XYZ file of C-alpha atoms in Angstrom:
722
model
C 135.320 9.078 82.096
C 133.209 12.066 83.156
C 136.233 14.347 82.825
C 136.917 12.969 79.354
C 133.335 13.653 78.272
C 133.583 17.228 79.591
C 136.825 17.803 77.687
C 135.232 16.366 74.550
C 132.291 18.753 74.867
C 134.644 21.708 75.374
C 136.650 20.675 72.322
C 133.449 20.239 70.340
C 132.254 23.727 71.421
C 135.592 25.332 70.511
C 135.272 23.821 67.046
C 132.270 26.087 66.409
C 132.380 29.733 65.346
C 130.835 30.746 68.679
C 133.475 28.649 70.432
C 136.277 30.420 68.547
C 134.761 33.783 69.533
C 134.602 32.643 73.159
C 138.258 31.616 73.042
C 139.335 35.020 71.658
C 137.249 36.922 74.205
C 138.619 34.839 77.066
C 142.244 35.258 75.959
C 141.896 39.010 75.513
C 140.162 39.311 78.875
C 143.104 37.564 80.563
C 145.563 39.682 78.588
C 143.819 42.915 79.579
C 143.731 42.002 83.254
C 147.434 41.206 83.025
C 148.047 44.713 81.678
C 145.808 46.283 84.343
C 147.661 44.760 87.257
C 151.190 44.479 85.830
C 151.744 47.553 83.663
C 148.983 50.057 84.438
C 148.962 49.469 88.195
C 145.243 50.177 88.388
C 144.543 49.990 92.093
C 141.035 49.649 93.517
C 139.948 51.080 96.845
C 137.000 48.763 97.528
C 135.504 45.420 96.546
C 133.065 46.951 94.060
C 135.887 48.704 92.183
C 137.804 45.435 92.074
C 134.824 43.592 90.583
C 134.280 46.339 87.997
C 137.962 46.288 87.112
C 137.919 42.532 86.589
C 134.706 42.502 84.544
C 135.019 45.659 82.426
C 137.044 44.168 79.501
C 134.452 41.484 78.820
C 131.552 43.442 77.292
C 133.574 45.619 74.914
C 135.751 42.701 73.813
C 132.660 40.608 73.051
C 131.136 43.527 71.169
C 134.213 44.217 69.021
C 135.384 40.693 68.231
C 131.760 39.563 67.841
C 131.848 41.220 64.410
C 133.186 37.887 63.058
C 129.742 36.347 63.608
C 128.258 38.571 60.879
C 130.694 37.462 58.159
C 129.140 34.815 55.939
C 132.290 33.242 54.481
C 133.547 30.673 57.055
C 137.306 30.993 56.473
C 137.166 34.773 56.220
C 135.219 35.125 59.448
C 137.899 33.290 61.443
C 140.730 35.368 59.997
C 138.810 38.624 60.423
C 138.210 37.675 64.046
C 141.924 37.041 64.531
C 142.815 40.345 62.820
C 140.424 42.251 65.072
C 141.894 40.411 68.038
C 145.394 41.389 66.910
C 144.401 45.016 66.361
C 142.859 45.184 69.828
C 146.029 43.658 71.254
C 148.081 46.278 69.407
C 145.950 49.059 70.921
C 146.431 47.557 74.376
C 150.170 47.054 73.937
C 150.864 50.517 72.500
C 149.080 51.931 75.536
C 151.313 49.798 77.747
C 154.463 51.194 76.111
C 153.118 54.747 76.166
C 152.101 54.392 79.815
C 155.594 53.248 80.808
C 157.050 56.442 79.390
C 154.344 59.014 80.141
C 152.185 57.394 82.877
C 149.162 58.064 80.690
C 147.071 56.511 77.917
C 147.211 57.238 74.199
C 144.560 59.674 73.040
C 143.245 59.991 69.499
C 145.287 63.147 69.013
C 148.349 61.260 70.231
C 147.697 58.468 67.745
C 147.032 60.885 64.877
C 150.108 62.878 65.805
C 152.340 59.814 65.978
C 155.428 61.835 65.057
C 155.154 63.635 68.385
C 154.833 60.347 70.240
C 157.642 58.671 68.365
C 159.930 61.575 69.197
C 159.453 60.807 72.838
C 159.579 57.046 72.463
C 162.135 56.373 69.727
C 165.234 56.881 71.844
C 164.003 54.695 74.639
C 161.653 52.206 72.945
C 163.887 49.211 73.679
C 164.402 50.333 77.261
C 160.626 50.553 77.674
C 160.124 46.919 76.689
C 159.973 44.110 79.199
C 160.531 40.360 78.893
C 156.889 39.683 79.696
C 155.770 41.711 76.652
C 155.997 38.479 74.681
C 152.856 37.351 76.478
C 150.874 40.036 74.659
C 151.770 38.584 71.254
C 152.557 34.893 71.744
C 148.941 33.722 71.657
C 148.303 35.523 68.334
C 151.206 33.682 66.725
C 149.990 30.372 68.131
C 146.408 30.967 66.993
C 147.546 31.926 63.479
C 149.651 28.749 63.226
C 146.792 26.619 64.517
C 144.518 28.077 61.836
C 147.125 27.674 59.089
C 147.791 24.046 59.954
C 144.073 23.403 60.442
C 144.450 22.325 64.046
C 141.610 24.757 64.685
C 138.861 23.459 62.447
C 136.835 25.982 60.461
C 133.133 25.677 61.196
C 131.595 25.649 57.716
C 128.077 26.352 58.976
C 126.669 29.842 58.594
C 125.939 31.580 61.848
C 122.398 32.846 62.203
C 122.075 36.641 61.964
C 119.483 36.474 64.718
C 121.961 34.732 67.018
C 124.713 37.142 66.013
C 122.468 40.081 66.891
C 121.601 38.395 70.194
C 125.294 38.127 71.097
C 125.770 41.814 70.240
C 122.728 42.734 72.335
C 124.130 40.804 75.298
C 127.417 42.681 74.938
C 125.599 46.041 74.854
C 123.477 45.053 77.873
C 126.569 44.024 79.838
C 128.252 47.312 78.967
C 125.164 49.214 80.129
C 125.268 47.390 83.454
C 129.004 48.070 83.720
C 128.468 51.794 83.034
C 125.542 52.084 85.468
C 127.435 50.456 88.329
C 130.486 52.576 87.535
C 128.411 55.766 87.654
C 127.033 54.680 91.022
C 130.531 54.277 92.436
C 132.029 57.275 90.598
C 129.308 59.853 89.730
C 129.905 62.022 86.642
C 132.531 59.560 85.457
C 132.282 60.679 81.825
C 131.162 64.283 82.318
C 133.915 65.370 84.706
C 136.673 63.007 83.549
C 139.244 64.196 86.066
C 141.585 61.265 85.439
C 141.865 58.970 82.435
C 142.879 56.217 84.838
C 139.327 56.178 86.144
C 137.737 55.662 82.719
C 140.119 52.797 81.990
C 139.629 51.354 85.456
C 135.851 51.416 85.209
C 135.182 50.956 81.485
C 138.352 49.656 79.829
C 140.837 50.700 77.146
C 138.425 50.231 74.225
C 135.773 52.433 75.814
C 138.337 55.074 76.704
C 139.564 55.163 73.110
C 136.031 55.484 71.696
C 135.093 58.100 74.301
C 138.224 60.096 73.533
C 137.509 59.817 69.809
C 133.995 61.238 70.282
C 135.235 64.107 72.466
C 138.099 64.803 70.078
C 135.725 64.893 67.104
C 133.407 67.300 68.903
C 136.286 69.545 69.937
C 137.857 69.460 66.499
C 134.578 70.411 64.841
C 134.274 73.469 67.056
C 137.913 74.406 66.484
C 137.721 73.816 62.729
C 134.971 76.402 62.465
C 136.927 78.974 64.458
C 138.658 81.871 62.740
C 141.120 84.467 63.956
C 138.417 87.146 63.897
C 136.550 85.192 66.618
C 139.153 86.549 69.013
C 138.329 90.203 68.290
C 135.377 90.424 70.752
C 137.617 88.863 73.386
C 140.432 91.350 72.769
C 137.979 94.246 72.864
C 136.549 93.069 76.183
C 140.013 92.576 77.697
C 141.096 96.041 76.561
C 138.010 97.731 77.997
C 138.163 95.643 81.174
C 141.859 96.184 81.875
C 142.801 97.640 85.270
C 146.134 99.450 85.493
C 148.452 98.400 88.348
C 148.563 100.250 91.644
C 151.699 102.422 91.548
C 152.410 101.658 95.213
C 152.628 97.916 94.520
C 153.758 97.631 90.912
C 157.069 95.764 90.693
C 157.665 95.506 94.466
C 158.427 91.777 94.051
C 160.401 92.076 90.818
C 163.019 89.314 90.533
C 161.726 87.472 93.606
C 161.041 83.742 93.689
C 157.338 82.959 93.611
C 156.098 80.104 95.784
C 152.436 79.247 95.265
C 150.752 77.016 97.837
C 147.483 75.405 96.826
C 145.310 74.921 99.927
C 143.083 72.001 99.038
C 139.381 72.443 99.948
C 140.198 75.265 102.364
C 137.440 77.776 103.075
C 137.855 81.285 104.445
C 135.620 80.692 107.476
C 138.384 78.552 108.993
C 140.580 81.641 109.419
C 140.419 82.844 113.043
C 137.859 80.120 113.825
C 138.114 78.261 117.128
C 136.746 74.767 117.577
C 136.221 73.725 121.190
C 138.368 76.644 122.263
C 141.300 75.785 119.972
C 142.343 77.717 116.889
C 141.936 75.453 113.876
C 144.659 77.224 111.895
C 146.858 79.239 114.284
C 149.708 79.654 111.795
C 147.506 80.781 108.904
C 145.758 83.136 111.324
C 149.078 84.754 112.185
C 149.990 84.967 108.499
C 146.594 86.457 107.664
C 147.181 89.284 110.139
C 150.905 89.687 109.373
C 151.935 93.197 108.320
C 153.873 91.616 105.439
C 150.760 89.898 104.039
C 148.145 91.148 101.625
C 145.108 89.221 102.872
C 141.808 89.271 101.000
C 138.699 88.713 103.102
C 136.216 88.735 100.209
C 137.938 86.423 97.761
C 135.747 83.724 96.178
C 136.451 80.505 94.341
C 134.840 80.401 90.904
C 135.160 76.743 89.931
C 132.696 74.569 88.038
C 132.756 70.815 87.503
C 136.531 70.950 87.060
C 136.939 71.814 90.754
C 140.674 71.804 91.562
C 141.705 71.924 87.908
C 139.419 74.914 87.299
C 141.073 76.726 90.197
C 144.545 76.012 88.829
C 143.476 77.139 85.376
C 142.088 80.461 86.628
C 144.986 81.118 88.991
C 147.576 80.611 86.256
C 145.837 81.793 83.084
C 143.060 84.161 84.274
C 140.618 82.298 82.028
C 137.499 80.586 83.407
C 136.807 76.875 83.402
C 134.133 75.267 81.235
C 130.369 75.190 81.880
C 130.655 71.385 81.882
C 133.680 69.201 82.467
C 137.242 70.388 82.900
C 139.502 72.408 80.618
C 142.415 70.294 81.844
C 140.973 66.949 80.815
C 138.821 67.970 77.856
C 141.046 70.487 76.082
C 144.232 70.848 78.080
C 146.371 68.430 76.076
C 146.128 70.498 72.907
C 145.044 74.038 73.763
C 147.332 77.050 73.608
C 147.743 78.896 76.914
C 149.283 82.118 78.154
C 150.112 80.814 81.615
C 152.186 82.101 84.500
C 155.183 79.726 84.044
C 155.722 80.689 80.401
C 155.025 84.393 81.006
C 157.578 84.514 83.827
C 160.078 82.474 81.836
C 159.961 85.155 79.164
C 159.805 88.047 81.641
C 162.604 87.311 84.079
C 163.995 83.897 83.048
C 162.094 82.047 85.770
C 162.488 78.299 86.289
C 159.170 76.635 87.100
C 158.034 73.451 88.831
C 155.013 71.800 90.427
C 155.222 69.541 93.479
C 152.289 67.174 93.899
C 152.131 63.861 95.719
C 149.554 62.254 93.424
C 149.939 60.546 90.047
C 150.800 62.879 87.186
C 147.792 61.830 85.104
C 145.281 63.082 87.666
C 143.392 65.974 86.038
C 145.665 65.362 83.019
C 148.321 67.512 84.695
C 151.232 65.703 83.038
C 150.037 67.091 79.689
C 148.521 70.421 80.702
C 151.585 71.545 82.649
C 153.688 71.159 79.520
C 151.308 73.453 77.659
C 151.498 75.887 80.576
C 155.267 75.905 80.194
C 156.263 74.236 83.464
C 159.869 73.052 83.273
C 159.396 70.329 85.895
C 156.571 68.325 87.419
C 157.483 66.333 90.511
C 154.557 63.960 90.921
C 154.144 60.917 93.176
C 156.880 59.010 91.334
C 159.453 61.368 92.876
C 158.339 60.739 96.448
C 158.140 57.902 98.929
C 154.516 56.870 98.520
C 154.517 53.823 100.759
C 151.061 53.088 102.225
C 151.760 54.844 105.530
C 152.770 58.037 103.728
C 149.676 58.598 101.620
C 145.978 59.205 102.025
C 143.330 58.897 99.324
C 144.627 61.670 97.087
C 148.356 61.425 97.563
C 151.280 62.175 99.843
C 150.530 63.788 103.206
C 151.249 67.495 103.273
C 154.085 67.452 105.808
C 155.867 64.794 103.788
C 155.247 66.655 100.525
C 156.942 69.797 101.793
C 159.759 67.893 103.475
C 160.553 65.609 100.561
C 160.323 68.447 98.010
C 163.341 70.231 99.454
C 165.844 68.025 97.642
C 164.321 69.189 94.346
C 163.493 72.775 95.269
C 167.029 73.559 96.429
C 168.425 72.460 93.056
C 166.212 74.843 91.049
C 167.852 77.872 89.458
C 166.597 81.152 90.907
C 164.411 83.026 90.382
C 161.865 80.218 90.302
C 158.110 79.837 90.178
C 157.168 76.821 92.293
C 153.717 75.492 93.082
C 152.884 73.053 95.885
C 149.565 71.221 95.712
C 148.469 69.957 99.117
C 145.946 67.106 99.392
C 145.523 66.071 103.033
C 142.594 68.452 103.502
C 140.555 66.678 100.812
C 137.090 65.171 101.116
C 136.221 62.979 102.994
C 139.052 64.335 105.180
C 140.428 61.122 106.692
C 143.382 61.525 109.037
C 144.988 58.784 111.162
C 145.203 59.536 114.883
C 149.002 59.367 114.749
C 148.974 62.476 112.539
C 147.267 64.680 115.079
C 144.948 64.793 118.046
C 142.906 67.834 117.095
C 139.330 67.227 118.302
C 136.685 65.999 115.892
C 133.135 67.277 115.729
C 130.316 64.874 116.606
C 127.675 65.549 113.981
C 126.026 62.871 111.858
C 128.267 63.959 108.961
C 131.728 62.345 108.896
C 133.156 64.939 106.508
C 132.167 67.797 108.817
C 133.548 65.930 111.823
C 136.960 65.447 110.212
C 137.268 68.773 108.379
C 138.773 70.750 111.238
C 141.381 68.091 112.045
C 142.705 67.886 108.474
C 142.709 71.686 108.172
C 144.740 71.832 111.386
C 147.218 69.304 109.959
C 147.557 71.425 106.822
C 148.198 74.468 108.991
C 150.973 72.650 110.859
C 152.578 71.573 107.591
C 152.599 75.182 106.362
C 154.272 76.387 109.532
C 156.989 73.753 109.177
C 157.580 74.766 105.563
C 157.707 78.484 106.363
C 160.205 77.760 109.142
C 162.369 75.981 106.580
C 162.078 78.842 104.081
C 163.236 81.297 106.735
C 166.092 79.180 108.086
C 167.352 78.374 104.572
C 167.266 81.982 103.419
C 164.716 81.419 100.671
C 162.065 83.429 102.484
C 164.004 86.684 102.181
C 164.035 86.396 98.397
C 160.541 85.020 97.777
C 156.945 86.092 97.413
C 154.623 83.410 98.785
C 151.083 83.088 97.469
C 148.498 80.939 99.251
C 144.998 80.239 97.948
C 142.067 77.947 98.642
C 140.954 76.164 95.501
C 137.274 75.528 96.282
C 134.850 74.652 99.049
C 135.622 71.698 101.294
C 132.102 71.235 102.616
C 129.299 71.279 100.062
C 125.890 72.881 100.478
C 124.493 69.547 101.648
C 127.282 69.297 104.245
C 126.508 72.804 105.457
C 123.339 71.519 107.100
C 125.493 69.544 109.528
C 128.022 72.361 109.806
C 125.385 74.697 111.243
C 125.408 72.975 114.622
C 129.191 73.421 114.826
C 129.027 77.080 113.801
C 126.124 77.724 116.153
C 123.811 78.865 113.361
C 120.056 78.449 113.204
C 119.054 76.122 110.319
C 115.730 77.954 109.994
C 117.504 81.173 108.992
C 120.064 79.515 106.710
C 119.523 79.661 102.966
C 121.030 80.048 99.520
C 122.551 83.408 100.407
C 124.477 81.870 103.303
C 125.716 79.008 101.120
C 127.005 81.552 98.605
C 128.907 83.495 101.261
C 130.664 80.299 102.357
C 132.290 80.114 98.919
C 134.962 82.522 100.144
C 138.442 80.994 100.130
C 141.745 82.412 101.385
C 144.020 84.438 99.151
C 147.186 85.731 100.777
C 150.379 87.193 99.367
C 153.233 87.238 101.862
C 156.648 88.812 101.328
C 159.212 90.376 103.586
C 158.821 94.139 103.418
C 155.467 94.019 101.609
C 153.034 96.695 102.704
C 150.295 94.339 103.768
C 146.964 94.441 105.502
C 143.502 92.887 105.233
C 141.864 93.897 101.956
C 138.067 94.026 101.798
C 137.582 94.511 98.046
C 135.691 91.729 96.310
C 137.449 89.420 93.885
C 137.980 85.837 92.808
C 140.457 83.344 91.426
C 140.205 84.909 87.980
C 141.889 88.029 89.437
C 144.920 86.303 90.954
C 147.255 86.229 87.928
C 147.123 89.921 86.960
C 147.579 90.817 90.635
C 150.656 88.605 90.976
C 152.172 89.682 87.660
C 151.821 93.375 88.487
C 153.564 92.813 91.826
C 156.374 91.200 89.834
C 156.534 94.174 87.488
C 155.176 92.329 84.433
C 153.123 94.348 81.946
C 149.879 92.430 81.299
C 148.242 94.728 78.736
C 148.897 92.361 75.817
C 147.799 89.111 77.482
C 144.304 87.617 77.350
C 143.281 87.745 81.012
C 139.676 88.043 82.178
C 140.576 89.065 85.721
C 141.800 92.417 86.979
C 144.448 93.432 89.517
C 142.890 93.272 92.982
C 145.028 96.204 94.149
C 144.092 98.467 91.236
C 141.672 101.360 91.737
C 140.026 100.170 88.499
C 139.533 96.589 89.733
C 136.152 95.125 88.765
C 134.437 93.836 91.928
C 131.695 91.863 90.172
C 132.615 88.257 90.977
C 131.133 85.799 88.480
C 130.341 82.223 89.427
C 130.480 79.488 86.804
C 126.679 79.021 86.983
C 126.165 82.705 86.010
C 125.302 83.801 89.546
C 127.443 86.597 90.932
C 128.331 88.651 93.981
C 129.260 92.314 94.384
C 130.269 94.331 97.468
C 126.633 95.282 98.112
C 124.525 92.565 96.538
C 124.512 88.833 95.877
C 122.408 87.658 92.921
C 121.427 83.978 92.780
C 119.189 82.768 89.942
C 117.737 86.259 89.607
C 117.040 86.692 93.321
C 118.759 89.729 94.837
C 120.128 89.672 98.384
C 121.575 92.547 100.383
C 125.043 91.736 101.708
C 124.522 94.043 104.685
C 122.018 91.721 106.350
C 121.504 88.803 103.926
C 117.854 89.591 103.327
C 116.122 89.206 99.975
C 115.256 92.360 98.075
C 111.610 91.626 97.287
C 110.753 94.943 95.666
C 113.909 96.246 93.984
C 113.834 99.786 92.661
C 113.941 100.465 88.942
C 117.507 101.708 89.373
C 118.600 98.517 91.137
C 116.849 96.342 88.548
C 118.723 98.136 85.789
C 122.034 97.783 87.623
C 121.517 94.064 88.278
C 120.579 93.549 84.626
C 123.805 95.305 83.585
C 125.862 93.125 85.923
C 124.125 89.973 84.710
C 124.769 90.908 81.083
C 128.442 91.481 81.884
C 128.781 88.140 83.691
C 127.074 86.231 80.870
C 129.159 87.993 78.228
C 132.429 87.420 80.093
C 131.786 83.719 80.644
C 130.707 83.293 77.018
C 133.905 84.915 75.745
C 135.990 82.734 78.043
C 134.196 79.632 76.743
C 135.031 80.706 73.191
C 138.700 81.052 74.121
C 138.744 77.548 75.560
C 136.471 75.622 73.225
C 137.731 77.214 69.999
C 141.348 77.342 71.159
C 141.446 80.990 70.129
C 144.819 81.758 71.693
C 146.462 79.879 68.826
C 145.521 82.892 66.703
C 147.149 85.461 68.971
C 150.706 85.826 70.221
C 151.364 88.896 72.399
C 154.380 91.045 71.617
C 157.463 89.580 73.238
C 155.762 86.264 73.998
C 156.714 82.957 72.411
C 154.095 80.163 72.326
C 154.991 77.109 74.390
C 156.318 73.998 72.672
C 155.261 71.124 74.979
C 157.685 68.697 73.300
C 160.521 70.564 75.032
C 159.558 69.140 78.406
C 160.288 65.723 79.863
C 158.900 65.169 83.350
C 160.379 61.688 83.693
C 163.922 62.898 84.390
C 163.364 66.175 86.217
C 165.865 65.608 89.006
C 168.644 64.660 86.612
C 167.906 67.743 84.509
C 168.315 69.963 87.577
C 171.638 68.367 88.430
C 172.892 68.628 84.845
C 172.022 72.317 84.613
C 173.632 73.075 87.957
C 176.818 71.288 86.848
C 176.842 73.077 83.496
C 176.515 76.487 85.147
C 179.186 75.746 87.737
C 179.958 78.895 89.736
C 177.180 80.740 87.877
C 174.530 78.452 89.366
C 171.905 80.370 91.350
C 170.359 77.352 93.043
C 170.061 77.343 96.817
C 172.155 74.176 96.875
C 175.010 75.976 95.089
C 174.686 79.051 97.290
C 174.920 76.792 100.329
C 178.347 75.508 99.312
C 176.928 72.470 97.489
C 175.428 71.248 100.741
C 171.813 70.224 101.170
C 169.478 72.338 103.282
C 167.146 69.406 104.022
C 168.517 69.201 107.563
C 166.947 72.604 108.231
C 163.460 71.197 107.766
C 161.987 70.337 111.169
C 158.836 68.270 111.382
C 156.809 66.277 113.870
C 155.539 63.962 111.136
C 155.848 60.452 112.615
C 156.976 59.108 109.235
C 160.063 61.353 109.403
C 160.550 61.610 113.158
C 163.296 58.983 113.362
C 164.449 58.590 109.757
C 164.845 61.643 107.534
C 166.589 59.869 104.684
C 163.593 60.580 102.422
C 164.443 64.276 102.605
C 167.687 63.788 100.704
C 167.291 60.562 98.730
C 165.492 60.300 95.418
C 163.235 57.200 95.300
C 165.145 54.233 93.913
C 162.616 53.649 91.133
C 162.938 57.244 89.954
C 166.708 57.304 90.358
C 166.940 54.118 88.331
C 164.816 55.581 85.538
C 166.900 58.720 85.479
C 170.210 56.919 85.494
C 169.052 55.041 82.385
C 167.644 58.127 80.676
C 169.551 60.047 78.036
C 171.500 62.949 79.444
C 170.474 65.143 76.502
C 166.831 65.323 77.622
C 165.590 68.838 77.067
C 164.819 70.819 80.184
C 163.737 74.033 78.493
C 165.216 75.831 81.439
C-alpha cells in the first residue's frame, strides 16, 4: 500500500510542468554519463574527479532545459522543452561521432565549418555508428509519442515566474559550486586549457561548447580587425634582427634525418650532477661532452602558461607563446604556421612524424600538428597503453622508444621525427621495478623523486641511441635534444637547496632565474662540436637547426636567431618580460650581475640606458609575437617557395597503413629503413631492460589490435600528404 502511494505521488509529480522538467533533466543526465563512460572514455584519477564527472551534467542541463518554465502557453512549453532536449541530445551525439573519428570534441569553428568536418566523416559515417547509438534517440521518440497521444498530461497551470527564476538560480549556484571544486582540483582549468577532455570532464559538453564559443568570438573579433599591413612591423623587426648563418656550420647536416627528442621537465643542472655519489644522467653527460655534440650551457626555456606546448611552439616555429593560455589550445586549430615539418617538406622532401604516448587531444596536438604540417602523429592509440605501461602522462619512455621502431623504420627518408618523453613529469612517480636510483629525503615528494625519473629518462635515451647506431640510422641523422621547461618550480627549489647543498639565506630570485636553464644539444657524426657558452633560448632553436640543414631562413617569420651566428642576439626574453644577458639578469626592473649574482643597487647612467634599451627590445619583440599569434598574421604572408599547409590533407587515424601503402607504391625506390634492411624489421636491434619488455618483445613489432582494426577498415585512399 505504501509503495502504491509513493508511485501515485511520483506519477502526480510527473504530471506537473516541474515534474516534466525533472524527467528531462534526469534522462539527459543518464544519457550524458553513458556517453562519458562508453564513448568518451573520460577516466578519473581520484574520488573527487569521479564525483565531479558524475555531477557536472546536472546544473547545465537544468539551466538549459529550465527555459520551458518561462513559457506561458502550456502546450508550447512542453514541446519547447522537448525540442531543447532534442537539440542538446544532438549536440552530445554529434560530439560522440566526431570523437570516434578524431578523438576530440566539436568546436564552434568545426560546427561553423561543417564542410570540413563532413569531408572527414562522410566516407566513414556508417562505420562510426554503433548499435547502442539508438539509446541516444529512443527516449526522444517515446516522449514525443507520449505527448502526442496525451499519455503525458499537459499541466494547464501557469508556472510562477518567481519559481522559474528560483530554479534557474539553483542551476547557476550548482554550476558555481561545480566550477569552484573543479578549479580546486585542476587550477587554471579555463585559463590554461591544455586539454579539452579536462573541460568536458569537469564541466560538461554544454559548458565546453559555450566556453569555446566565447573564446572563438573573442579571437575572431581580434582577427577580423587585422589587416595585412599589421604584419609590416613584424617583417621589419625580423629583417633587422636576422643573423646570417655561420659559414663553418651552414649546411653540414643537409639531407640528414632529423630526430628531435623532447626531454620533459629536464633542467640543465642535472647534467654532470651526482646524487649520493651517482651520476643522475651518465649517458646525457657523455653526450654533452661528446666531440660530435654542440652543447649549449646557457640555453633557457622561455615558456609561459602553455608550458610544454609553448616549448614545442617555439622550437618548431620560432614564435613565442601567449601572455596567457596556450597558442596550441587557444589558437592552434585555426592559425597559420610556418613550422619545421612544412618547411623541411618543401626544402628537402622530408617526411615528418611525432611519437607521443599520451592521447592526441592533449594540448590540442591532434589539430595543431596538422597545421604544422606533420604527416603522421603516433599518439597513445598506436601503443600498448595497458595500466602497467603508463604513468600519469602517458607511456613510459623506454616503451615509447621501443614501440616506436615499427613506425619509424617504415618512414621514408629523410625524415623529421619528434619523440615526446613523459616519464620525467611532475610529480615524478616511478615504480620501484623501473629503477633503484636513490630518492632524496626532503619534505617535498617531487624533489625526492626528480632524480630517479631523470635517471630513467637517461637510460631510455641510451637504449634508443644504441638502437640508432646498430640500425644504421645514426650515421645519417642529426639528433636534437632539448628540455622543455623547469621540472621543479620556484616553490620546490626551497626543498632542493638541501640536496644541492645551498644556503637558503643566500638564495633568491636571481638563483631561481638561473635554474631556468634547460639542455639543448645537437649531436651528429662528424659534427664539429663542443660546449657553447653563448646565451640563447628555445626561440633560437629553429633557425639554428635550419641553417645546419642548409635551409635559407631569410623569408620566414622567426623571432629567434642562429645560436652559431656571430650576429646572434644574446638577450634572452622570458614570457613575463624579464630577461637575461651574458652579463646581467633583469627581473622586474632589478639588475643582477651574472658574475656573482649580486644586485646592482646603484647602476651607472650607461648601464641604466643599456638595460632600458634591452627592456624596450624585449617588450617590442613579445608584443610583435603576440600580434602574429592573436591576429593570425601569417595568413597574410607566404614566403617565396613556401606553400601554406592544408590541414585537411592529414589523417592521423591510419598513419601506419599510410606508411605501408607508400612503401609498397615506391617499391624498390623506397628509402625507408625497413626497405633498406631487406624488408626485415630492425626492432630486434632494440635492447632494453624495461621489465614490461624483458620477456615479451611482441609489442615492438605488432600494431595494437584496436588500431590495426581501425586501419584495416579505413579507406586505402586516405591522404598522407607525404
